[in-house]
Coordinates of C-alpha atoms in Angstrom, one line a residue:
Q12 CA 9.0 10.4 -0.7
S13 CA 12.5 11.0 0.4
H14 CA 13.6 13.1 3.4
L15 CA 17.2 13.9 4.0
I16 CA 17.7 14.4 7.8
Q17 CA 19.0 17.9 8.3
G18 CA 21.2 19.0 11.2
I19 CA 22.7 15.7 12.2
E20 CA 25.0 13.3 10.4
G21 CA 27.8 11.0 11.3
D22 CA 29.5 7.6 11.1
A23 CA 29.0 6.7 14.8
L24 CA 25.3 7.0 15.6
E25 CA 22.5 5.5 17.7
I26 CA 19.0 5.7 16.1
Q27 CA 15.7 4.7 17.5
A28 CA 12.8 5.0 15.1
L29 CA 9.2 4.0 15.3
F30 CA 7.0 3.7 12.2
Q31 CA 3.5 2.7 11.3
P32 CA 4.2 1.1 7.9
H33 CA 0.6 1.0 6.5
N34 CA 1.3 -0.3 2.9
G35 CA 4.6 1.4 2.1
V36 CA 8.1 0.3 1.8
I37 CA 10.3 2.0 4.4
T38 CA 14.0 2.5 3.8
L39 CA 16.4 4.1 6.3
R40 CA 19.7 5.1 4.6
V41 CA 22.7 5.7 6.8
R42 CA 26.3 6.5 5.8
R43 CA 24.7 8.3 2.8
S44 CA 27.0 10.0 0.3
V45 CA 26.5 13.7 -0.4
D46 CA 25.2 12.9 -3.9
G47 CA 22.9 10.1 -2.6
E48 CA 24.6 7.4 -4.8
R49 CA 25.9 5.4 -1.8
A50 CA 24.3 4.4 1.5
A51 CA 23.8 1.5 3.8
E52 CA 20.1 0.7 3.6
I53 CA 17.7 -0.9 6.0
S54 CA 14.3 -1.6 4.3
Y55 CA 11.0 -3.1 5.4
D56 CA 8.4 -4.1 2.9
G57 CA 5.7 -5.8 5.0
S58 CA 7.1 -9.3 4.7
S59 CA 10.8 -9.0 5.2
L60 CA 13.7 -6.8 6.3
N61 CA 16.6 -6.1 4.1
V62 CA 19.7 -5.0 6.1
V63 CA 22.6 -3.9 3.9
G64 CA 21.9 -6.7 1.4
T65 CA 20.8 -9.4 3.9
E66 CA 17.1 -10.4 3.7
V67 CA 15.4 -11.6 6.8
P68 CA 11.7 -12.8 6.9
F69 CA 9.7 -10.5 9.3
T70 CA 6.1 -9.6 9.6
L71 CA 4.3 -7.4 12.0
N72 CA 1.0 -8.2 13.8
D73 CA -2.0 -6.2 12.8
D74 CA -1.4 -2.5 13.7
E75 CA 1.9 -3.3 15.3
P76 CA 4.4 -0.5 14.7
L77 CA 7.9 -1.1 13.4
K78 CA 10.6 -0.3 16.0
L79 CA 14.2 0.0 14.7
H80 CA 17.1 0.4 17.1
L81 CA 20.3 0.9 15.2
F82 CA 23.9 1.3 16.3
L83 CA 26.4 2.4 13.7
D84 CA 30.1 2.6 14.5
K85 CA 32.1 3.5 11.3
S86 CA 31.8 0.2 9.3
V87 CA 29.8 -1.9 11.8
L88 CA 26.0 -1.7 11.8
E89 CA 23.9 -3.5 14.5
L90 CA 20.1 -3.5 14.2
F91 CA 17.5 -4.7 16.7
V92 CA 13.9 -4.8 15.5
N93 CA 10.8 -4.7 17.8
G94 CA 12.6 -5.4 21.0
G95 CA 15.0 -8.0 19.6
R96 CA 12.6 -10.2 17.6
V97 CA 15.3 -9.7 14.9
A98 CA 18.9 -8.8 15.4
V99 CA 21.3 -8.3 12.5
T100 CA 25.0 -7.2 12.4
R101 CA 26.5 -6.1 9.1
L102 CA 29.6 -4.5 7.8
V103 CA 29.2 -1.3 5.9
D104 CA 31.4 -0.3 3.1
A105 CA 31.5 3.5 3.0
E106 CA 33.7 6.4 2.2
D107 CA 35.0 8.6 5.1
N108 CA 32.7 11.5 4.1
D109 CA 29.6 9.3 3.7
R110 CA 27.8 10.6 6.8
G111 CA 24.2 11.5 5.8
I112 CA 20.9 10.0 7.0
E113 CA 17.9 9.7 4.7
L114 CA 14.4 8.3 5.1
V115 CA 12.6 7.0 2.0
V116 CA 9.0 5.7 1.7
H117 CA 7.8 4.3 -1.6
E118 CA 5.2 2.0 -3.1
G119 CA 2.6 3.3 -0.6
E120 CA 2.4 5.2 2.7
A121 CA 4.0 5.0 6.1
T122 CA 4.0 7.2 9.2
L123 CA 7.1 8.1 11.1
I124 CA 5.8 8.2 14.7
S125 CA 9.2 9.2 16.3
M126 CA 12.9 9.2 15.6
D127 CA 15.7 9.9 18.0
I128 CA 19.3 10.2 16.8
W129 CA 22.4 10.5 18.9
T130 CA 25.9 10.9 17.8
M131 CA 28.5 8.8 19.6
R132 CA 32.3 8.5 19.8
S133 CA 33.7 5.6 17.9
I134 CA 35.0 2.6 19.9
W135 CA 37.8 2.4 17.4

């Protein structure tokens, strides 16, 4: 299942999302191109996080939700997972008009409990 977030987009964002992964693979796509071909992806598959191509081992305790806190400033992405148990900073290669946000769940089910998105002014 894929859900393009409507009504908000940008290249400078703060996102807080809370998921119950169940057995699905969760992918949050930011800096998504209009045609969906390009995006910076953050995925969780139950045993690891993949943050824009960097894989980090990470498992949740039984029934523990997945908490993502993401800061995006043009080409810099910072992600904090479950209160800082994992922290990753990555550079994002995106076109100026790649500003969409998409949520994808595949290979099973997941529940989005909450998602808050704020646009920010760039530090640059």
